[in-house]
XYZ file of C-alpha atoms in Angstrom:
177
model
C 7.191 11.345 6.169
C 5.233 14.472 5.391
C 1.896 12.719 6.001
C 2.874 11.863 9.580
C 3.969 15.438 10.315
C 0.813 16.833 8.692
C -1.426 14.441 10.633
C 0.201 15.235 13.977
C -0.024 18.957 13.190
C -3.721 18.624 12.313
C -4.428 16.787 15.575
C -2.613 19.540 17.517
C -4.479 22.301 15.672
C -7.780 20.451 16.144
C -7.245 20.076 19.879
C -6.221 23.751 19.950
C -9.871 24.605 19.316
C -9.769 24.632 15.497
C -11.935 21.532 15.257
C -12.347 21.766 11.492
C -8.721 20.620 11.217
C -9.839 17.143 12.290
C -11.752 16.805 9.014
C -8.514 17.004 7.028
C -6.976 14.072 8.913
C -8.871 11.321 7.031
C -7.885 12.942 3.726
C -4.207 13.107 4.716
C -4.321 9.525 6.063
C -5.892 8.266 2.842
C -3.378 10.211 0.754
C -0.560 8.674 2.806
C -1.947 5.179 2.270
C -2.247 5.630 -1.485
C 1.220 7.217 -1.706
C 2.747 4.350 0.276
C 1.015 1.793 -1.957
C 2.287 3.683 -5.013
C 5.833 3.458 -3.650
C 5.303 -0.255 -2.986
C 4.145 -0.762 -6.570
C 7.544 0.488 -7.752
C 9.267 -1.884 -5.335
C 7.238 -4.787 -6.732
C 7.937 -3.654 -10.307
C 11.694 -3.464 -9.684
C 11.760 -6.811 -7.890
C 9.769 -8.559 -10.626
C 12.142 -7.344 -13.323
C 15.318 -7.929 -11.314
C 14.239 -11.440 -10.265
C 13.474 -12.478 -13.823
C 16.667 -10.934 -15.194
C 18.656 -12.605 -12.442
C 17.098 -15.999 -13.205
C 17.842 -15.528 -16.912
C 21.495 -14.626 -16.255
C 21.898 -17.571 -13.870
C 20.517 -19.909 -16.555
C 22.989 -18.531 -19.100
C 25.876 -19.090 -16.703
C 24.716 -22.553 -15.610
C 25.620 -21.465 -12.100
C 23.278 -19.622 -9.734
C 25.734 -16.929 -8.636
C 23.084 -14.204 -8.425
C 20.914 -14.745 -5.349
C 19.372 -11.332 -4.568
C 15.884 -12.426 -5.671
C 16.074 -15.490 -3.441
C 17.193 -13.358 -0.492
C 14.458 -10.777 -1.120
C 11.815 -13.507 -1.387
C 12.794 -14.861 2.012
C 13.607 -11.586 3.781
C 10.989 -9.201 2.340
C 8.056 -10.961 0.658
C 7.468 -13.411 -2.193
C 6.434 -12.135 -5.582
C 3.294 -13.439 -7.302
C 1.697 -14.722 -4.079
C -1.491 -13.149 -2.781
C -0.643 -10.420 -0.314
C -1.910 -7.087 0.970
C 0.428 -4.779 -0.953
C 3.682 -6.184 0.497
C 2.254 -8.102 3.474
C 2.535 -11.827 2.893
C 0.974 -14.353 5.240
C 1.665 -17.841 6.496
C 5.243 -19.059 6.269
C 6.111 -16.010 4.111
C 5.182 -13.547 6.886
C 8.167 -11.307 7.648
C 9.070 -8.118 9.451
C 8.286 -6.337 6.184
C 4.777 -7.833 6.353
C 4.443 -6.692 9.957
C 5.466 -3.120 9.095
C 2.994 -3.029 6.203
C 0.156 -4.175 8.466
C 1.304 -1.885 11.297
C 1.261 1.190 9.037
C -2.112 0.103 7.670
C -3.596 -0.252 11.162
C -2.202 3.120 12.259
C -3.591 4.706 9.107
C -7.050 3.240 9.729
C -6.990 4.428 13.351
C -5.796 7.895 12.344
C -8.471 8.129 9.651
C -11.169 6.950 12.090
C -10.158 9.192 14.999
C -9.859 12.226 12.727
C -13.309 11.556 11.320
C -14.852 10.922 14.755
C -13.313 14.079 16.219
C -14.371 16.170 13.210
C -17.994 15.020 13.010
C -19.295 17.371 15.747
C -17.795 20.338 13.874
C -19.294 19.075 10.635
C -22.726 18.547 12.210
C -22.656 22.107 13.552
C -21.990 23.367 10.012
C -25.271 21.896 8.778
C -26.543 18.714 7.196
C -25.628 19.809 3.662
C -21.944 19.978 4.577
C -22.119 16.682 6.441
C -23.628 14.917 3.448
C -21.186 16.506 0.987
C -18.111 15.729 3.106
C -19.073 12.170 4.021
C -20.179 11.348 0.467
C -16.962 12.702 -1.027
C -14.755 11.018 1.560
C -16.620 7.717 1.174
C -16.341 7.830 -2.609
C -12.601 8.529 -2.592
C -11.988 5.929 0.132
C -14.003 3.281 -1.692
C -12.189 4.032 -4.961
C -8.790 3.711 -3.246
C -9.782 0.427 -1.592
C -11.244 -1.106 -4.752
C -8.328 -0.122 -6.980
C -5.832 -1.236 -4.329
C -7.580 -4.589 -3.981
C -7.676 -5.077 -7.770
C -4.038 -4.053 -8.316
C -2.377 -5.700 -5.307
C -4.533 -8.362 -3.655
C -6.174 -9.672 -6.838
C -2.767 -9.428 -8.538
C -3.578 -7.356 -11.648
C -0.305 -5.441 -11.431
C 1.924 -8.479 -11.100
C -0.002 -10.314 -13.846
C 0.773 -7.454 -16.253
C 4.448 -7.642 -15.393
C 4.518 -11.444 -15.659
C 2.922 -11.372 -19.117
C 5.710 -9.200 -20.520
C 8.476 -10.937 -18.585
C 7.196 -14.387 -19.605
C 7.188 -13.270 -23.227
C 10.769 -12.020 -23.063
C 12.431 -14.428 -20.627
C 10.151 -17.451 -20.679
C 7.655 -18.540 -18.104
C 8.733 -18.651 -14.472
C 7.182 -20.916 -11.905
C 5.866 -19.325 -8.717
C 8.795 -20.668 -6.740
C 11.314 -18.887 -8.969
C 10.340 -15.333 -8.016
């Protein structure tokens, strides 16, 4: 991943006495988080459609020969349940959930360490720069968190998909996807 290479490079450059490089780390970490969530949204989109199409075909055949959606539900994560992007909890917790949370934790740590290491450089530049940088970073971070919560955790994205899929293929119970 480009974000990982860029982050490592920025840490190296920052420790190589170009301390301003640390201030780019939170931006790259946040970009990586949003890009990863964007990729996950396509995974959820594809799974929603494929699961519903598979259920429809199985109903037409009167024999459940297509089982990919059932396998994905068990192996990856269930659709339509509350989750953090693709991290399900409880009995639905999987390795996929672990990786999602692991990447999230590493991203938060990277963001935090980059910010902490860059603050002395920012303070030396003057309070105007500190205020501008921290305000901008806070605004973009808050926007990413709020939109991510709305789309994934609150389920707005999957509700949009379900509305169209329910209209075309009929309503599916939570256990079907």
